[in-house]
PDB file of C-alpha atoms and ligand atoms in Angstrom:
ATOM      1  CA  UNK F1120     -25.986 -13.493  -3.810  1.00 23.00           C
ATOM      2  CA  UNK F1121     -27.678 -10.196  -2.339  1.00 25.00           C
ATOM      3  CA  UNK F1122     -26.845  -9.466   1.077  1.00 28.00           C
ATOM      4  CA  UNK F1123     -29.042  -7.151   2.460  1.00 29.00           C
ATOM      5  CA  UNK F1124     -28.338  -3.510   3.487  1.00 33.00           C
ATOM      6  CA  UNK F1125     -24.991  -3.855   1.530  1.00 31.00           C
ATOM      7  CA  UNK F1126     -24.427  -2.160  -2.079  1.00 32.00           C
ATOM      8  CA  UNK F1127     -24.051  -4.931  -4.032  1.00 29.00           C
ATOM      9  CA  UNK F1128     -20.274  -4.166  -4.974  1.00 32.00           C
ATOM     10  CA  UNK F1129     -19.141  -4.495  -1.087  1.00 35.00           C
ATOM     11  CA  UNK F1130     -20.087  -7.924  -0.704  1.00 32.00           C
ATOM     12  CA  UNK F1131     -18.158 -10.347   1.715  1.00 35.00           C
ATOM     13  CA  UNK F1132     -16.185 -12.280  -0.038  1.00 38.00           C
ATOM     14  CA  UNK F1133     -15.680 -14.819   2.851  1.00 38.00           C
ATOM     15  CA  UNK F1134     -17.572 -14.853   6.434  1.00 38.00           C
ATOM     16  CA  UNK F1135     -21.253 -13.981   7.893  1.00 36.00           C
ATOM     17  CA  UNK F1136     -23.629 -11.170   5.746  1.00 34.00           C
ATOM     18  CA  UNK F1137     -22.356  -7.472   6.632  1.00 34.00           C
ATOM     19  CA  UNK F1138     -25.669  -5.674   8.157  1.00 33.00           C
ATOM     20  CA  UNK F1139     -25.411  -1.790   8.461  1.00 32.00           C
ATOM     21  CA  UNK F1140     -25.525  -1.110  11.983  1.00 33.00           C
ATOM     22  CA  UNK F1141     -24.735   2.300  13.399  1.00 33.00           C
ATOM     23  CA  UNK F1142     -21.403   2.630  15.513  1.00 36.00           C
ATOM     24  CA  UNK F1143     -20.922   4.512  18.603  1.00 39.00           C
ATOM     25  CA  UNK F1144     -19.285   7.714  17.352  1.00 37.00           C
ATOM     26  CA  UNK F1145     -16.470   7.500  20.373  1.00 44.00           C
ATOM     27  CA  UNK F1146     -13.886   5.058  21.203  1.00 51.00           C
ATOM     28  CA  UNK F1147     -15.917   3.116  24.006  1.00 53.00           C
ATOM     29  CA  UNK F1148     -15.082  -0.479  25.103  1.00 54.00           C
ATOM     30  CA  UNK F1149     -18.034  -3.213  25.745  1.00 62.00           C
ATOM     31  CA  UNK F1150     -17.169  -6.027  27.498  1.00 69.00           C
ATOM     32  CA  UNK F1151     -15.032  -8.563  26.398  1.00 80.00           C
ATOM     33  CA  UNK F1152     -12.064  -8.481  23.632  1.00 92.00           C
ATOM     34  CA  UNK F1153     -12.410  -5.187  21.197  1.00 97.00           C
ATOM     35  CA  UNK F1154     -12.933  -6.010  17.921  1.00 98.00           C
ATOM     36  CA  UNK F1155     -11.234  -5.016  15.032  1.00 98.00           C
ATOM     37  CA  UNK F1156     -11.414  -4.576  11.219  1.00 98.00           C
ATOM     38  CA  UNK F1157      -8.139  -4.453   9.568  1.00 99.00           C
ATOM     39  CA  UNK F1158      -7.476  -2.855   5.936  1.00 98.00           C
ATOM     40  CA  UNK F1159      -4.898  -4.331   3.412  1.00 98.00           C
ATOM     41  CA  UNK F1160      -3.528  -3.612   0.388  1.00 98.00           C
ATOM     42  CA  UNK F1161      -0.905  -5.915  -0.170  1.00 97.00           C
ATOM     43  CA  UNK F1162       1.440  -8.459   1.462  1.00 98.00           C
ATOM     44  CA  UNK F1163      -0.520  -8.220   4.626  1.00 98.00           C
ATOM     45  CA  UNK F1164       2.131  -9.066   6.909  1.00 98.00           C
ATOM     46  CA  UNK F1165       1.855  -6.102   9.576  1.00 98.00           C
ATOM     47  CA  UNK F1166      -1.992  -8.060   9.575  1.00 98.00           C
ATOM     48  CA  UNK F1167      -0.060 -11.736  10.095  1.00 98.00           C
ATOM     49  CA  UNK F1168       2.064 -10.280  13.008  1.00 98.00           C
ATOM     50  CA  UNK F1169      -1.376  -9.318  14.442  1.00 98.00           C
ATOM     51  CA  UNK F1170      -2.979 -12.470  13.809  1.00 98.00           C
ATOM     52  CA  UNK F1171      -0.032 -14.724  14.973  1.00 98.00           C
ATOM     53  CA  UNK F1172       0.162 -12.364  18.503  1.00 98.00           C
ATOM     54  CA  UNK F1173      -3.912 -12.454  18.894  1.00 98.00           C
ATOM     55  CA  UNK F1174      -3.388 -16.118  18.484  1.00 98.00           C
ATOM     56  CA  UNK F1175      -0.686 -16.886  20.765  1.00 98.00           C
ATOM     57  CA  UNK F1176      -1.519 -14.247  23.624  1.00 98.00           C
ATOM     58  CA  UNK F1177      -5.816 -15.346  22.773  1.00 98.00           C
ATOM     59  CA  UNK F1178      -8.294 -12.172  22.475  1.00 98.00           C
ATOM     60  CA  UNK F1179      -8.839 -11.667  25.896  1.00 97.00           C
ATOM     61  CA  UNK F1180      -5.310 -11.400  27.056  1.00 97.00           C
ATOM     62  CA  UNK F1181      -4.474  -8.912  23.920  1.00 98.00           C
ATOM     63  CA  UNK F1182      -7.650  -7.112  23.935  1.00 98.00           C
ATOM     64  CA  UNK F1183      -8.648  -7.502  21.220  1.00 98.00           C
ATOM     65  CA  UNK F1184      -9.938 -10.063  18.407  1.00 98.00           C
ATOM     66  CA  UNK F1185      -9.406  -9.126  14.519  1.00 98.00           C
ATOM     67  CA  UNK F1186     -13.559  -9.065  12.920  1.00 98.00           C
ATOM     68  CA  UNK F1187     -12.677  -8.661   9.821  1.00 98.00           C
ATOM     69  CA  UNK F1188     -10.248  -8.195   7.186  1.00 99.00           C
ATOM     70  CA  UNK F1189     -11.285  -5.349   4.348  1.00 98.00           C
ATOM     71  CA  UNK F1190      -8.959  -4.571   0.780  1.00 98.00           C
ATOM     72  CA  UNK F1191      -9.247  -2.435  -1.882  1.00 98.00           C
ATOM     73  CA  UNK F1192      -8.152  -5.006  -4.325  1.00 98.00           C
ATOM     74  CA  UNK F1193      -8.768  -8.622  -5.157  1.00 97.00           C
ATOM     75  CA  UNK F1194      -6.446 -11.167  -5.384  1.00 97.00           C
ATOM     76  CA  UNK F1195      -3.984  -9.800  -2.766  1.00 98.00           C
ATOM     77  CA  UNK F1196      -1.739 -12.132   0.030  1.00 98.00           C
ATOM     78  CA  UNK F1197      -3.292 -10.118   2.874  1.00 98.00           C
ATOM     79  CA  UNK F1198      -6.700 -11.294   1.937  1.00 98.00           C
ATOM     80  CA  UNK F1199      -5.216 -14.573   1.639  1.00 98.00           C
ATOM     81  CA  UNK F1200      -4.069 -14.319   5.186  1.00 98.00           C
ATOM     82  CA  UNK F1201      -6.910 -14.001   6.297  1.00 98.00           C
ATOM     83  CA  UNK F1202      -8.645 -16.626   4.846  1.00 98.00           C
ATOM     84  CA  UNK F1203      -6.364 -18.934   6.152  1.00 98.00           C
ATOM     85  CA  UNK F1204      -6.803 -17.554   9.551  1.00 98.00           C
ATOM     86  CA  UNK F1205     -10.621 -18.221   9.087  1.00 98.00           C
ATOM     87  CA  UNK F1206     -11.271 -14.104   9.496  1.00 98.00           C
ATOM     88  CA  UNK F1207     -14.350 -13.034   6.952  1.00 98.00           C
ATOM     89  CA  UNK F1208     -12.836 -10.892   4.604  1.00 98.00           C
ATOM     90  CA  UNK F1209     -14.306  -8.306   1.639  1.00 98.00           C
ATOM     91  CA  UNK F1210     -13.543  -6.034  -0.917  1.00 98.00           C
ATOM     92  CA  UNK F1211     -14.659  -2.854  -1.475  1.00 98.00           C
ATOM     93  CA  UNK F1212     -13.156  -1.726  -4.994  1.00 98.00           C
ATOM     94  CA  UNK F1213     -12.728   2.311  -6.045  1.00 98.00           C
ATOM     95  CA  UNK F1214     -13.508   1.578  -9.998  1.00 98.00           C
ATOM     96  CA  UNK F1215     -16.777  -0.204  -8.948  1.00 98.00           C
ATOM     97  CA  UNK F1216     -18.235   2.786  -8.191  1.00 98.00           C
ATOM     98  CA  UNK F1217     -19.334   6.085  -9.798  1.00 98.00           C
ATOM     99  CA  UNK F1218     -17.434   8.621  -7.598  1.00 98.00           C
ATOM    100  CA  UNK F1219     -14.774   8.634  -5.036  1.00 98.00           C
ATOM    101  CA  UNK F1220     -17.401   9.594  -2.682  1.00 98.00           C
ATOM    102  CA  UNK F1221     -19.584   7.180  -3.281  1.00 98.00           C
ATOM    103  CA  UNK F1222     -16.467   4.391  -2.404  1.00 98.00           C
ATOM    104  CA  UNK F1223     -15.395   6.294   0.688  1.00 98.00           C
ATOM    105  CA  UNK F1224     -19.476   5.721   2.150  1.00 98.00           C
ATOM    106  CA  UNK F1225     -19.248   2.014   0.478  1.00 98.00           C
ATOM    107  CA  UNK F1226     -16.100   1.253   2.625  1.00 98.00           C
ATOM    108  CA  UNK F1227     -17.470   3.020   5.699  1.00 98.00           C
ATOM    109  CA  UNK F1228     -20.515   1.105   5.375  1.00 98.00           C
ATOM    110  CA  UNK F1229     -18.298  -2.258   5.262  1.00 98.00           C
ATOM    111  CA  UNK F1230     -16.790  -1.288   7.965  1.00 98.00           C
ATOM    112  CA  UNK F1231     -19.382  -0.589  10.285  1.00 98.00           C
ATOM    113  CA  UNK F1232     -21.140  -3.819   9.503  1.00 98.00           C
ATOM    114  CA  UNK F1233     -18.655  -5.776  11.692  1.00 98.00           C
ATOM    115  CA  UNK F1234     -18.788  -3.100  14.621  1.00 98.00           C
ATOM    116  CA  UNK F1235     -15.738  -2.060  14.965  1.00 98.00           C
ATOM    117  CA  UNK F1236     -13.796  -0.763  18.204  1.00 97.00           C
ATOM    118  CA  UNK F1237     -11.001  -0.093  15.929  1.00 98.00           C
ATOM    119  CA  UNK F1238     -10.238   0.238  12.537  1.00 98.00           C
ATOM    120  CA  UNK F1239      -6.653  -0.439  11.330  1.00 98.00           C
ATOM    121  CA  UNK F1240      -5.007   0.671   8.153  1.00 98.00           C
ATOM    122  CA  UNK F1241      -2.144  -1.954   7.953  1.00 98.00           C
ATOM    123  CA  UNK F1242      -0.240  -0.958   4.700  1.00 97.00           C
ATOM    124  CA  UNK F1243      -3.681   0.359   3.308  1.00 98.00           C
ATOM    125  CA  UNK F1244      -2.931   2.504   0.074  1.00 96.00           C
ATOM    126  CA  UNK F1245      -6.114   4.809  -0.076  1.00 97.00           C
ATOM    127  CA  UNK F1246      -6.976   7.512   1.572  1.00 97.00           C
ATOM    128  CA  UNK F1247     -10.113   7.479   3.201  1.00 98.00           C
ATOM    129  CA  UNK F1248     -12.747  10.571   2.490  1.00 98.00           C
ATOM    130  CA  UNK F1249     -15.589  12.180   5.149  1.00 98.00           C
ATOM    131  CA  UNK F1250     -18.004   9.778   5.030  1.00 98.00           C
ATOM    132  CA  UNK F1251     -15.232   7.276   6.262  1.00 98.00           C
ATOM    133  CA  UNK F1252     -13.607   9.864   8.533  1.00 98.00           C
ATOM    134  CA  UNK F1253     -17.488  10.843  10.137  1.00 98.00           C
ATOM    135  CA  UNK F1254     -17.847   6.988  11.266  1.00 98.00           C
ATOM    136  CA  UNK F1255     -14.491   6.618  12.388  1.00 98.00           C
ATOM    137  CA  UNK F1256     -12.324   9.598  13.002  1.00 97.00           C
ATOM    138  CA  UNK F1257     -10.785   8.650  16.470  1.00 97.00           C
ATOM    139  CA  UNK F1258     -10.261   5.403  16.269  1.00 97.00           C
ATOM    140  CA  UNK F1259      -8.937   4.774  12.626  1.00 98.00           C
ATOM    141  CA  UNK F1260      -5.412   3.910  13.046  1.00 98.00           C
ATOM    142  CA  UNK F1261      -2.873   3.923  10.732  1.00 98.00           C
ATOM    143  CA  UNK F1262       0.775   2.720  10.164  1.00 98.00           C
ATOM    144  CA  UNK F1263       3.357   4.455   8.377  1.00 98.00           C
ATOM    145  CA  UNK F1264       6.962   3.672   7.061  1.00 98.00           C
ATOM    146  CA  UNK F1265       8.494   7.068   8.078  1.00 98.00           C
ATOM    147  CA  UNK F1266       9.143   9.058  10.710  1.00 98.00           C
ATOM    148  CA  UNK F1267       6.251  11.719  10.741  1.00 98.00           C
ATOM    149  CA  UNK F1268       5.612  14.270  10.199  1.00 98.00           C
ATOM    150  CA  UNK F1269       8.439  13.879   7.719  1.00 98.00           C
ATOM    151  CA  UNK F1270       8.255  11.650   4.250  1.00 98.00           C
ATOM    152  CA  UNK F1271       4.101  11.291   4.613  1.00 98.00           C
ATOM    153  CA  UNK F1272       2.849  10.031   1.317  1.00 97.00           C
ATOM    154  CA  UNK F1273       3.031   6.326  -0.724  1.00 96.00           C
ATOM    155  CA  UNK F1274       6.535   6.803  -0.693  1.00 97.00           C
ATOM    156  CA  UNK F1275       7.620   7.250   2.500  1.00 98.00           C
ATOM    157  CA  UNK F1276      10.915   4.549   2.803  1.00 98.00           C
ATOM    158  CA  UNK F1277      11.968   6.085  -0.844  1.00 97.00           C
ATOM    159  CA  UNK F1278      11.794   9.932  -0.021  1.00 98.00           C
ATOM    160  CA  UNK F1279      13.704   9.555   3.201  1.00 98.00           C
ATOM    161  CA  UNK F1280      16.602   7.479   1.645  1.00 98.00           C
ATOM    162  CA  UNK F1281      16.545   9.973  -1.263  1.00 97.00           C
ATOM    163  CA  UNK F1282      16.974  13.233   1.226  1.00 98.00           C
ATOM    164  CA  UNK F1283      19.734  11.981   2.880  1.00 98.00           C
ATOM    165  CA  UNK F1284      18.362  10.957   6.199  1.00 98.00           C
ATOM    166  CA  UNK F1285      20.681   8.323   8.574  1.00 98.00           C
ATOM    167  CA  UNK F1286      17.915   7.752  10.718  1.00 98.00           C
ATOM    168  CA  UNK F1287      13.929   6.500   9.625  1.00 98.00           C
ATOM    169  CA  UNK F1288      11.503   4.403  11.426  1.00 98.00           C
ATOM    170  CA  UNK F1289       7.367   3.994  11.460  1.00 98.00           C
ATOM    171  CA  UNK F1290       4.855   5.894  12.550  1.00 98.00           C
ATOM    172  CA  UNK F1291       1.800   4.289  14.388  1.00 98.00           C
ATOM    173  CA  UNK F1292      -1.319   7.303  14.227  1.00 98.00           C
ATOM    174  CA  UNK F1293      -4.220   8.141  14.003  1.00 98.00           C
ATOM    175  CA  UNK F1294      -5.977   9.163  10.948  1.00 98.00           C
ATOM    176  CA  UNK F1295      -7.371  13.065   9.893  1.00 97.00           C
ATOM    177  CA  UNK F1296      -8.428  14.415   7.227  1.00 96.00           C
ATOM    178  CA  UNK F1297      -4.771  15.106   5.913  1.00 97.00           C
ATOM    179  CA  UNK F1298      -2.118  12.734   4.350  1.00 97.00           C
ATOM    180  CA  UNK F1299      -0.499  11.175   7.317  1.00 98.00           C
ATOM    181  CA  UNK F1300      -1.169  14.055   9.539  1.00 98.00           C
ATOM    182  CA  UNK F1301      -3.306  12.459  12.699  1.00 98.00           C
ATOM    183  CA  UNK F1302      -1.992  12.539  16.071  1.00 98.00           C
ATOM    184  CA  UNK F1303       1.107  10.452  16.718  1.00 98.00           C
ATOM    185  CA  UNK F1304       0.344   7.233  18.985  1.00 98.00           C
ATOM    186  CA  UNK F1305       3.997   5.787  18.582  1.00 98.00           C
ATOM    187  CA  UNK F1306       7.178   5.574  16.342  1.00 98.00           C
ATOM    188  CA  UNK F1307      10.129   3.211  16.055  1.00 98.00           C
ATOM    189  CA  UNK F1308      13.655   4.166  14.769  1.00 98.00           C
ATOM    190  CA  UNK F1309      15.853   2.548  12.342  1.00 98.00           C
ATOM    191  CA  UNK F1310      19.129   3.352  11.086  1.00 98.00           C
ATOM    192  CA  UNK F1311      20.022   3.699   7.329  1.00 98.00           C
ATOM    193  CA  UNK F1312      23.030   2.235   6.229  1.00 98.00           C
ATOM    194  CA  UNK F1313      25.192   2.750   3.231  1.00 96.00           C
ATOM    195  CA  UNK F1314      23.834  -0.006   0.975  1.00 97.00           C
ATOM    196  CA  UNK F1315      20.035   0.823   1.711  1.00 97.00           C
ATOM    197  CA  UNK F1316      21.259   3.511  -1.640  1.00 95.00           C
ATOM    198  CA  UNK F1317      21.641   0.375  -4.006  1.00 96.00           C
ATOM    199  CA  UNK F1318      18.206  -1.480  -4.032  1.00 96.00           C
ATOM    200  CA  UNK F1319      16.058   1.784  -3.755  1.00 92.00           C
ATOM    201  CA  UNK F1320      15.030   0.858  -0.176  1.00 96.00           C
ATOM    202  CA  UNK F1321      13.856  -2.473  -0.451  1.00 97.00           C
ATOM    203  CA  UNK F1322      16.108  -3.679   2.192  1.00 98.00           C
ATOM    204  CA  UNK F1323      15.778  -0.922   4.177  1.00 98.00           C
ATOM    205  CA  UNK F1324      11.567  -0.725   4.285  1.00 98.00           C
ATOM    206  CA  UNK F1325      12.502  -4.651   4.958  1.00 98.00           C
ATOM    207  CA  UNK F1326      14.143  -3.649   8.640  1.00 98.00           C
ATOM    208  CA  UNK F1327      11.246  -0.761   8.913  1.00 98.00           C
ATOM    209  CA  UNK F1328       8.837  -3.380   8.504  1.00 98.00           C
ATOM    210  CA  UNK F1329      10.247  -5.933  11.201  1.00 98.00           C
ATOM    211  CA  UNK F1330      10.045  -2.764  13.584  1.00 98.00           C
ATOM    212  CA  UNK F1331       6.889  -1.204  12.179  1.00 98.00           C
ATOM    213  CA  UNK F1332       4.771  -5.485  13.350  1.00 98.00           C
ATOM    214  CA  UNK F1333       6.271  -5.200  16.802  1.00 98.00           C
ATOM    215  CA  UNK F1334       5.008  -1.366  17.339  1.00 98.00           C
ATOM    216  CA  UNK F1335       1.295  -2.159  15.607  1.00 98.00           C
ATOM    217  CA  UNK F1336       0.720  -5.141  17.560  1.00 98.00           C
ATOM    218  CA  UNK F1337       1.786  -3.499  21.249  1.00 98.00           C
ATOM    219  CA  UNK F1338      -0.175   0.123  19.599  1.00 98.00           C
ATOM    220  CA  UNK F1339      -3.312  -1.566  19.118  1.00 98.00           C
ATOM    221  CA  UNK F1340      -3.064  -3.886  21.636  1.00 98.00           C
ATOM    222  CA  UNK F1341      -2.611  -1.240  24.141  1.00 98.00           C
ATOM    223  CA  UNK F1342      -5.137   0.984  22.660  1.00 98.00           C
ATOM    224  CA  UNK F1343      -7.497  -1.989  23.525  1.00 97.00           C
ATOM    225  CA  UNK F1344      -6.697  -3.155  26.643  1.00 97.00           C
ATOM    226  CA  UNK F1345      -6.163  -0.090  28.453  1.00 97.00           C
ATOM    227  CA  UNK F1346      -8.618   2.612  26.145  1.00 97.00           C
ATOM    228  CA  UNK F1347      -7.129   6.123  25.291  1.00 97.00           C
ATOM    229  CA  UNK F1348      -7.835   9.827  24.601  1.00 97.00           C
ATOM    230  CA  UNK F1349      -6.653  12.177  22.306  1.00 97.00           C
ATOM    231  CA  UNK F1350      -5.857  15.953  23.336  1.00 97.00           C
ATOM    232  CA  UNK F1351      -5.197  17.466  20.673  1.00 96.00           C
ATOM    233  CA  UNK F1352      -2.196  16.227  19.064  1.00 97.00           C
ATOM    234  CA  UNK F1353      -1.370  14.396  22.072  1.00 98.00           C
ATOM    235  CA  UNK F1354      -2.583  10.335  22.125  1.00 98.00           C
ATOM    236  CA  UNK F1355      -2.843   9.763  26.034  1.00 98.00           C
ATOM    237  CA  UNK F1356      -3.181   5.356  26.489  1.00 96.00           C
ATOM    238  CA  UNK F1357      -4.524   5.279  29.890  1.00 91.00           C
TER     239      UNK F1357
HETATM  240  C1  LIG P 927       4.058  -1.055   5.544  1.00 81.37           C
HETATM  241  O1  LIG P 927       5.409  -0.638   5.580  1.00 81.37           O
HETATM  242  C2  LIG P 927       3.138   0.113   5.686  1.00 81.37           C
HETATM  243  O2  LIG P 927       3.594   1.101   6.552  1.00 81.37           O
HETATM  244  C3  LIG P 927       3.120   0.633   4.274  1.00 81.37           C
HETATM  245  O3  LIG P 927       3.055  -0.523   3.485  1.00 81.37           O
HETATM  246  C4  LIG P 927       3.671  -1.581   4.179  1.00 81.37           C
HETATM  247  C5  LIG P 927       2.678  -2.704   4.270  1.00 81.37           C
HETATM  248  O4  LIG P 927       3.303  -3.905   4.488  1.00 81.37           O
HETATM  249  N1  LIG P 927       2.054   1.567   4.061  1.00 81.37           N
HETATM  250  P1  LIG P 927       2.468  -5.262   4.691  1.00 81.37           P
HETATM  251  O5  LIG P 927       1.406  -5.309   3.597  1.00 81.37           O
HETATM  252  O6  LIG P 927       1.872  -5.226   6.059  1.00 81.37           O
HETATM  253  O7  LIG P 927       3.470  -6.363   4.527  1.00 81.37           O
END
């Protein structure tokens, strides 16, 4: 099926027809919950701590209400999340197109079809390019397994165990053009022990991860309920 206004290869794999609609280039709030497009690349369970708290608090009293889920894959339990959660989903695939570019406006396109207040990389493994970054620089928010500006990067839990560090945590931010470089909204703290040196980390990003749900659900939640600013580096949640 051809939705229209869509390239064909960022078609909704679940939910209503994405139509291209142009988004207010500043965080603004219109009445009612804000809505929000989440982006997966995995597990998805930074997304199911959202979902469960949207669900038990409802949209209103969070703030929020989650539009959409987006991935860069197929075939991946955050997608299935979603599904079960009845949230349209799509997919929006790098090798499916001809350039790099050309993904980066595809996704952004995605995106803006569901109108998004905010935009929420939650353990999303690209890095989005200037067509993205044009749409929704300011209120693209991402979460991190390290505490920035240390250890950006894919490997964030790995690189801190292998310098030596006895503390590491996640970073909620905002997203610039830069690898994990946007202004800080929030970090948690947790403590390495001993054995975190014998499994690589798994453990250990484990512990970051029951820390890093809790911060990305009160982040965005806040973000939404009580809208924000940014000065600079500074994230100021009125
Ligand atoms: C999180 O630790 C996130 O910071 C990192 O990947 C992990 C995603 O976990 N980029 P999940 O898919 O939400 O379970």
């Amino acid at each position: 099926m051809l939705i229209p206004n869509v390239p064909r290869n960022v078609l909704p794999t679940k939910g209503p027809a994405v139509a291209a609609k142009p988004v207010a280039p500043v965080p603004g709030r219109r009445p009612g919950p804000g809505r929000l497009v989440v982006l997966v690349s995995g597990s998805g369970t930074n997304l199911q701590a959202m979902l469960d708290s949207i669900a038990e608090a409802g949209a209103a009293a969070y703030g929020a209400e989650i539009v959409a889920v987006g991935a860069d894959r197929d075939g991946i339990e955050g997608l299935a999340r979603a599904e079960r959660a009845g949230v349209p989903t799509f997919v929006c695939r790098v090798r499916d197109h001809a350039t790099r570019e050309e993904w980066d406006a595809a996704l952004a396109e995605a995106v803006a079809g569901y109108e998004p207040d905010l935009v929420v990389s939650a353990g999303f493994m690209k890095i989005v390019g200037k067509r993205f970054l044009a749409r929704f620089g300011g209120r693209f928010v991402n979460t991190h397994p390290a505490l920035l500006p240390s250890f950006p990067g894919a490997h964030g839990v790995r690189d801190a165990l292998a310098y030596g560090v006895r503390v590491t945590g996640c970073t909620v931010h905002f997203v610039d053009d830069g690898v994990d470089t946007g202004p800080i909204i929030a970090q948690g703290v947790v403590e390495v022990r001993d054995e975190d040196h014998e499994d690589d980390g798994a453990a250990l990003h484990e512990r970051i991860k029951e820390v890093e749900r809790r911060l990305l659900v009160d982040v965005v939640g806040r973000l939404a309920r009580n809208g924000y600013r940014i000065e600079g580096r500074k994230v100021v949640i009125q």
